[in-house]
Each structure stands twice: as structure tokens, then as C-alpha cells.
Short mmCIF file of C-alpha atoms in Angstrom, two decimals:
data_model
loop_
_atom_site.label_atom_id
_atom_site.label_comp_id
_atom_site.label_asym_id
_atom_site.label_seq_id
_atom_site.Cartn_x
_atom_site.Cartn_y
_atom_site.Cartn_z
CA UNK N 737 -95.27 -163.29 -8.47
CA UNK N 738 -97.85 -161.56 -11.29
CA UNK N 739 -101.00 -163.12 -10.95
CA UNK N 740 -103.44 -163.38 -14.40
CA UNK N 741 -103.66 -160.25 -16.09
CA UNK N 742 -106.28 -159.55 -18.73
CA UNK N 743 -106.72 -156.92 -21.79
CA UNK N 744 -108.59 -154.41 -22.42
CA UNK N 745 -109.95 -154.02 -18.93
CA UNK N 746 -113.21 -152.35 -20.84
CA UNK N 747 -114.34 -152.93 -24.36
CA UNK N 748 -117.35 -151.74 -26.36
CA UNK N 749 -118.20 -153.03 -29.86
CA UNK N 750 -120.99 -152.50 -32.18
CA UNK N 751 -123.26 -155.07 -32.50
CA UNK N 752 -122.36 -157.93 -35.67
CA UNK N 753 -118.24 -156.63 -34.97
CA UNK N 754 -115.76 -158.85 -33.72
CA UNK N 755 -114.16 -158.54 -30.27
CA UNK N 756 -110.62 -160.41 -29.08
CA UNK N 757 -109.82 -160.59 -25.17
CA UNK N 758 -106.14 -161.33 -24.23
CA UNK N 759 -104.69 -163.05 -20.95
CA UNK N 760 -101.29 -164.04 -19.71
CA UNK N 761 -101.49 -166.82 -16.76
CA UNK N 762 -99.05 -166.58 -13.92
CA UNK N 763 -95.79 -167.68 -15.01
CA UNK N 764 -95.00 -171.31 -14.75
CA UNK N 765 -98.66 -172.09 -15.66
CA UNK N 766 -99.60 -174.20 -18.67
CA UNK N 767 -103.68 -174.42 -18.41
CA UNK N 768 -106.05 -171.24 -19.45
CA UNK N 769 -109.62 -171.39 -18.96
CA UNK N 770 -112.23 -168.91 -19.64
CA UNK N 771 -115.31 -167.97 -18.80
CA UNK N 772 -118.43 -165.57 -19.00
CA UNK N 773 -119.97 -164.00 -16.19
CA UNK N 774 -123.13 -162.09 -17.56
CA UNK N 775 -125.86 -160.52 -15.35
CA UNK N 776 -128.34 -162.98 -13.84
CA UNK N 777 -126.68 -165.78 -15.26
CA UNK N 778 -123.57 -166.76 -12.97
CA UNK N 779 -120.54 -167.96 -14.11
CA UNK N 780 -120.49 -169.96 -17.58
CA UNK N 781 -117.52 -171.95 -18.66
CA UNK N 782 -116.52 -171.24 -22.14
CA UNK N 783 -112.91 -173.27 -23.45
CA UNK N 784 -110.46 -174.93 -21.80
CA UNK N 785 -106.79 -174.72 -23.55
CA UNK N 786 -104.01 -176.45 -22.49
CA UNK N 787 -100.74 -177.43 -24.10
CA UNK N 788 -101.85 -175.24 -27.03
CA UNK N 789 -104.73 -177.11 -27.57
CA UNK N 790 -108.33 -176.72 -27.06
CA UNK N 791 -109.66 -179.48 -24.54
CA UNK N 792 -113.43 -178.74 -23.28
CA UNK N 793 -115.73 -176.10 -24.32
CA UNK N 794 -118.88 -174.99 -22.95
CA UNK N 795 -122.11 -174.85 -24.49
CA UNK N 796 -121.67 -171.60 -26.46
CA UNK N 797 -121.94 -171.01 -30.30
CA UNK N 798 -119.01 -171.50 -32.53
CA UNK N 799 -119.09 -167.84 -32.91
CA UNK N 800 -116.88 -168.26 -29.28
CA UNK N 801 -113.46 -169.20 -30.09
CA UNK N 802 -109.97 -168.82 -29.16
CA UNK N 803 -106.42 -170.10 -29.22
CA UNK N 804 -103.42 -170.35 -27.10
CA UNK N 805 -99.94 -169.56 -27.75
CA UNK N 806 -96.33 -171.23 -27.29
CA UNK N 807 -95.76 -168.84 -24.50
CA UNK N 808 -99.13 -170.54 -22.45
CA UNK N 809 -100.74 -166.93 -23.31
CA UNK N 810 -104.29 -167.22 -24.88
CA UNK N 811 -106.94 -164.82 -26.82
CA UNK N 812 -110.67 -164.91 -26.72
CA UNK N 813 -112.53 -164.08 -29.97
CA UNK N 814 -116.10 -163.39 -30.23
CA UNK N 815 -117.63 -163.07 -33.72
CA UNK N 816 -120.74 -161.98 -34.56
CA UNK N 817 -121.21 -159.74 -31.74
CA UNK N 818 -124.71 -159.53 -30.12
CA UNK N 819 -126.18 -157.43 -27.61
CA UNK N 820 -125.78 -160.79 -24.79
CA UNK N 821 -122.36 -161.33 -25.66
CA UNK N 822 -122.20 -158.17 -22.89
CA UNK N 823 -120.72 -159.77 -19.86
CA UNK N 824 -117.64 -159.88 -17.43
CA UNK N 825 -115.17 -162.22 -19.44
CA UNK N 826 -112.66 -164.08 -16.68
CA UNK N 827 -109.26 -165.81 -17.82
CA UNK N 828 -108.01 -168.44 -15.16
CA UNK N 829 -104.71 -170.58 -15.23
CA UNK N 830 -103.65 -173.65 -13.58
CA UNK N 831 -100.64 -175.20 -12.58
CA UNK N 832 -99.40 -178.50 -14.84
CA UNK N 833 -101.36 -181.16 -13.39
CA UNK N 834 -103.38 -179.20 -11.09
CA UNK N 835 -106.42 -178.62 -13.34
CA UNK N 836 -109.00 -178.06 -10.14
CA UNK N 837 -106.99 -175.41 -9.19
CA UNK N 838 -107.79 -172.09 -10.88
CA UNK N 839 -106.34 -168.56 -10.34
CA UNK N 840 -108.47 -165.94 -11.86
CA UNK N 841 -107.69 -162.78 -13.29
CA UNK N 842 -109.70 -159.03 -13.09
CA UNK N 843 -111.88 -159.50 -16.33
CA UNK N 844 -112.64 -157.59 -19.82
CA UNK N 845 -115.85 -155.88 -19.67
CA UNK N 846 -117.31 -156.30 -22.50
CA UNK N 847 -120.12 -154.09 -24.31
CA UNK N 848 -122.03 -154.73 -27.03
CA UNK N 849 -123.85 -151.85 -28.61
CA UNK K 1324 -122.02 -185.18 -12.24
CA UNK K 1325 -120.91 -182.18 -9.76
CA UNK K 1326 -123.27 -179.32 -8.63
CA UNK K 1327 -123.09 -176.72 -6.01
CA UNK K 1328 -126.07 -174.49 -3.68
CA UNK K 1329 -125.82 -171.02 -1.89
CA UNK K 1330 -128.49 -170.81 0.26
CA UNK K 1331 -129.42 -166.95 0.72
CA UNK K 1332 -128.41 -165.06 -2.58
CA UNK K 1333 -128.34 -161.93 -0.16
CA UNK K 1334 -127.26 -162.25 2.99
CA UNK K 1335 -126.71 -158.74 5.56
CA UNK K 1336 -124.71 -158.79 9.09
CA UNK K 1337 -123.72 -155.91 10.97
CA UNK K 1338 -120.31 -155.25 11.58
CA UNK K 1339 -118.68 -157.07 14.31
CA UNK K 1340 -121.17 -160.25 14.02
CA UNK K 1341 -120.41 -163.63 12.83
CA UNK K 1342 -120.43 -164.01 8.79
CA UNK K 1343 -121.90 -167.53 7.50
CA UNK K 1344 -122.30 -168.48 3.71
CA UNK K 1345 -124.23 -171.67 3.13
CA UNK K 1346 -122.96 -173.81 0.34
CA UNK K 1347 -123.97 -177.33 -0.64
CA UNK K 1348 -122.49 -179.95 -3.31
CA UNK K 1349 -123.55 -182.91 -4.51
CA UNK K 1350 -120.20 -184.81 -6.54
CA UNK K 1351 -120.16 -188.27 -7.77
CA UNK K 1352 -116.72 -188.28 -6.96
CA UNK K 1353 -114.33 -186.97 -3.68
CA UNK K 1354 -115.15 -182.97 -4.27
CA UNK K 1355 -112.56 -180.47 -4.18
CA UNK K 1356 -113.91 -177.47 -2.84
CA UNK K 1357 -113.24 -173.88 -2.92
CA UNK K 1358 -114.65 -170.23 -2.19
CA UNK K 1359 -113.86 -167.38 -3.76
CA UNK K 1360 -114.56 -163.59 -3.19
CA UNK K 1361 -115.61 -161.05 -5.84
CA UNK K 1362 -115.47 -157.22 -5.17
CA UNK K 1363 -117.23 -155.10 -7.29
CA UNK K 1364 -116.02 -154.98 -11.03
CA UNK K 1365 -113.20 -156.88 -10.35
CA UNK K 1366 -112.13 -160.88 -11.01
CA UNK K 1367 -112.42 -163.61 -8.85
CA UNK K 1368 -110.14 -164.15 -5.54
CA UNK K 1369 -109.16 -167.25 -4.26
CA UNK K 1370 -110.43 -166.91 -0.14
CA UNK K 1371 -109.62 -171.12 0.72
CA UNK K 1372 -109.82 -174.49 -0.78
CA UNK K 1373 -110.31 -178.22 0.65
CA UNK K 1374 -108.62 -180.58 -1.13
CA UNK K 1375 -107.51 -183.49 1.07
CA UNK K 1376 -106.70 -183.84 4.57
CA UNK K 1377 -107.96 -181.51 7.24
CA UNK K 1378 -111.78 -181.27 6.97
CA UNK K 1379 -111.33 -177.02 8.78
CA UNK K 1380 -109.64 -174.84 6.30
CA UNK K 1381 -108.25 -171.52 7.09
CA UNK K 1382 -108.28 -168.56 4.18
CA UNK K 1383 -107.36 -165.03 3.77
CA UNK K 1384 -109.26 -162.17 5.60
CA UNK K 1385 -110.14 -164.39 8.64
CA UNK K 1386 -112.04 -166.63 7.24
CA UNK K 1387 -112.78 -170.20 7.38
CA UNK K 1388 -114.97 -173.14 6.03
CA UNK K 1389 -115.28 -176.69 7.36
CA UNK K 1390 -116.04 -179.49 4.96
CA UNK K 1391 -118.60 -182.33 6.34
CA UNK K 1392 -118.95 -185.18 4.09
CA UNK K 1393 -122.08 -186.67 5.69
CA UNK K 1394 -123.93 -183.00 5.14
CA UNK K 1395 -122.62 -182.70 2.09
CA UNK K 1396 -121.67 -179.05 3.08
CA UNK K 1397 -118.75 -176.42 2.64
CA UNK K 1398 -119.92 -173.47 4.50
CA UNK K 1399 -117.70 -169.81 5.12
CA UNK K 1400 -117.90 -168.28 8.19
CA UNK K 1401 -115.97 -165.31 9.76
CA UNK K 1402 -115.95 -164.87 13.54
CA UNK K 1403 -116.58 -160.89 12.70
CA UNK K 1404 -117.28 -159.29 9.74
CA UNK K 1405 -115.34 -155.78 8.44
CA UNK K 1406 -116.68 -153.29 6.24
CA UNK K 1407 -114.31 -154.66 4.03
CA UNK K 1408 -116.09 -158.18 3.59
CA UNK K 1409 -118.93 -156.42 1.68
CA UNK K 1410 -118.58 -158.27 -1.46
CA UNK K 1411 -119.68 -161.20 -3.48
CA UNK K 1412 -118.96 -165.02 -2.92
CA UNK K 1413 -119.18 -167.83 -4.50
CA UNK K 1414 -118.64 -171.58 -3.76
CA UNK K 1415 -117.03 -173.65 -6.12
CA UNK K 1416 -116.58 -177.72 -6.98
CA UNK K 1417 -114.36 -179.55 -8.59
CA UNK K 1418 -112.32 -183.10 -8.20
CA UNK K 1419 -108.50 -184.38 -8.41
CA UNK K 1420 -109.40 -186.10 -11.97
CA UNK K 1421 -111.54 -182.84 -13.56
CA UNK K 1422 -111.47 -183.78 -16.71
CA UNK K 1423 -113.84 -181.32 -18.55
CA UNK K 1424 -111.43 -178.66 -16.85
CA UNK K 1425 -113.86 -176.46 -15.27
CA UNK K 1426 -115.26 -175.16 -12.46
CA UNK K 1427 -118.79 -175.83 -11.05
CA UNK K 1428 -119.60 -172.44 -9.04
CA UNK K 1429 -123.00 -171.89 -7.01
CA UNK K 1430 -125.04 -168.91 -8.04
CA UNK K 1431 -123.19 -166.57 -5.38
CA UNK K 1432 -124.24 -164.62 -1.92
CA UNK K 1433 -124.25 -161.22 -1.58
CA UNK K 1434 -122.91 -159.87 1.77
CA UNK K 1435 -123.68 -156.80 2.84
CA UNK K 1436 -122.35 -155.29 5.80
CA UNK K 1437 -123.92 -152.70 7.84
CA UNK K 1438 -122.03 -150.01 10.33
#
């Protein structure tokens, strides 16, 4: 069974561009959940999508946004770029109805220049 | 509210002695619990998860974590560690109900492992 995949693995942007992430959750899953992983800070939740809709986001600027697809598939956008936007971005996905239960994929680096 | 501790953001062993990760939660609510393993510039791995039931849960890799309730504690331990544990982990809470839909993780321990 494919796990979570993610795409690009690496991506640099000038700073003020716009940046989109992509992530497919394992087959059969219906929740995607992202979050930011940037040096000294840990691991921040960012959105929550399920069902094709948006359910919880994390305290980050509206400038974070993203959608989710028929197919369960979602995309991260970041607008606005700034230089600590730079950070590990991880997609997870979740089984229908087990929400606590997160599978993670590898991560888009992300680089803001 | 839900919140979770590493004690030790660093932790070394040599190889071949026992591995322990300290992690403590504090959950309004029955905690789900979970570890996970990060190796350098990749994602995060699922290593073992409490949910219900048995309080000793087995993982991948050898590894293992008890959950006790009155201490409030989910620590990893590995009889042994391998060159190959090297990595970061970090200790994770949630609950059956979750309904903000994340995570809570702990700030992560570093294990290094020397020859």
C-alpha cells in the first residue's frame, strides 16, 4: 500500500512569490492535515481538510491556505512568501473516523529567498 | 486542553545499551498516545501508538513504550540501541473525540548513538 506522498520534495521561492505544496493520502483515506515544521519551533499545525472542506486551522495568517479535492488529494498555498515561511511542510491523512490517527508523508522543503 | 513533555532534548547511548525517551502528557480527556521517529530530512514515521487496552505497546525497530495513567507518562525504550536508531523522536497526544483534528507533539529528543 503507497503511503502519503508529497510534491516538490525541495522548493525555493523568492521572497513576496507564491508557493503551492501537493499531497495524495494513502488510498482509502478521506482526512488531510498539514503542518509546518520550521527550525527551533517544533511541529505547528496548519489546516485540517476533510470531506473537501476545511475544518480547523492553526494560528497562521490567511496568507496560509489550501483546498482539497474530490479525489481526498489536497494543495498547500502560501502567499506572500517571507523569509520564515522556510520550513519542512508535512501532509498527514487519516482513516474515516479515525481522526487521532495520522500517517505522515516525507515533506516539501521549502526555501524562501 | 492536551499537552505533551520530552525530558532531555538530546539524549546519547552507546550502542548496545538500553534507549529511554521520557515523555509526559497532561489531557483533560482519555489520551491517545503515539511516538514517532524522524530521520534526517525525511517525514515523520509512525514507531507505536496506545489507544485502548494494553497499557505495554510494542512498535517497529524493537521498540516499546508503556503507558501509566497515575504518572501521567508514555515513555520509549529499546532494550539495545543500533546505529540505526540515531534519529529524532517525538511524542505525540491526541484523544478518540479530537475534534480540532490535530496532533499535540512534544518538542522532540535527539538520540545519538555512539560506536
Amino acid at each position: 500500500e503507497a503511503g502519503v506522498t508529497q510534491s516538490p520534495t525541495h522548493l525555493i521561492k523568492p521572497r513576496g512569490q507564491q508557493a503551492t505544496l501537493r499531497c495524495s493520502p494513502i488510498s482509502g483515506h478521506t482526512s488531510v492535515y498539514w503542518y509546518q515544521q520550521a527550525l527551533g519551533l517544533g511541529l505547528q499545525f496548519l489546516l485540517w481538510y476533510d470531506e473537501g472542506e476545511e475544518r480547523n486551522r492553526g494560528n497562521f495568517p490567511p496568507r496560509f491556505s489550501g483546498r482539497q479535492f474530490p479525489n481526498y488529494s489536497s494543495e498547500l498555498n502560501v502567499n506572500a512568501l517571507e523569509l520564515e515561511d522556510s520550513a519542512l511542510y508535512l501532509c498527514a491523512s487519516s482513516s474515516p473516523g479515525q481522526v487521532y490517527e495520522q500517517y505522515f508523508g516525507p515533506g516539501t522543503r521549502l526555501t524562501v529567498t | 486542553a492536551q499537552s505533551v513533555t520530552q525530558l532531555g532534548s538530546h539524549v546519547s547511548v552507546s550502542e548496545g545499551a538500553l534507549v529511554l525517551l521520557r515523555c509526559n502528557y497532561s489531557s483533560s480527556v482519555p489520551p491517545y498516545l503515539f511516538w514517532y521517529v524522524q530521520y534526517p530530512n525525511q517525514g515523520l514515521q509512525l514507531l507505536l501508538k496506545y489507544t485502548t487496552g494494553a497499557t505495554l505497546v510494542k512498535g517497529i525497530n524493537g521498540f516499546e513504550a508503556e503507558f501509566k495513567k497515575s504518572e501521567t507518562s508514555f515513555h520509549l525504550t529499546k532494550p539495545s540501541a543500533h546505529m540505526s536508531d540515531a534519529a529524532e523522536y517525538f511524542c505525540a497526544v491526541s484523544s478518540y473525540y479530537n475534534q480540532g483534528g490535530k496532533l499535540i507533539f512534544g518538542q522532540g529528543t535527539e538520540l545519538s548513538v555512539k560506536p
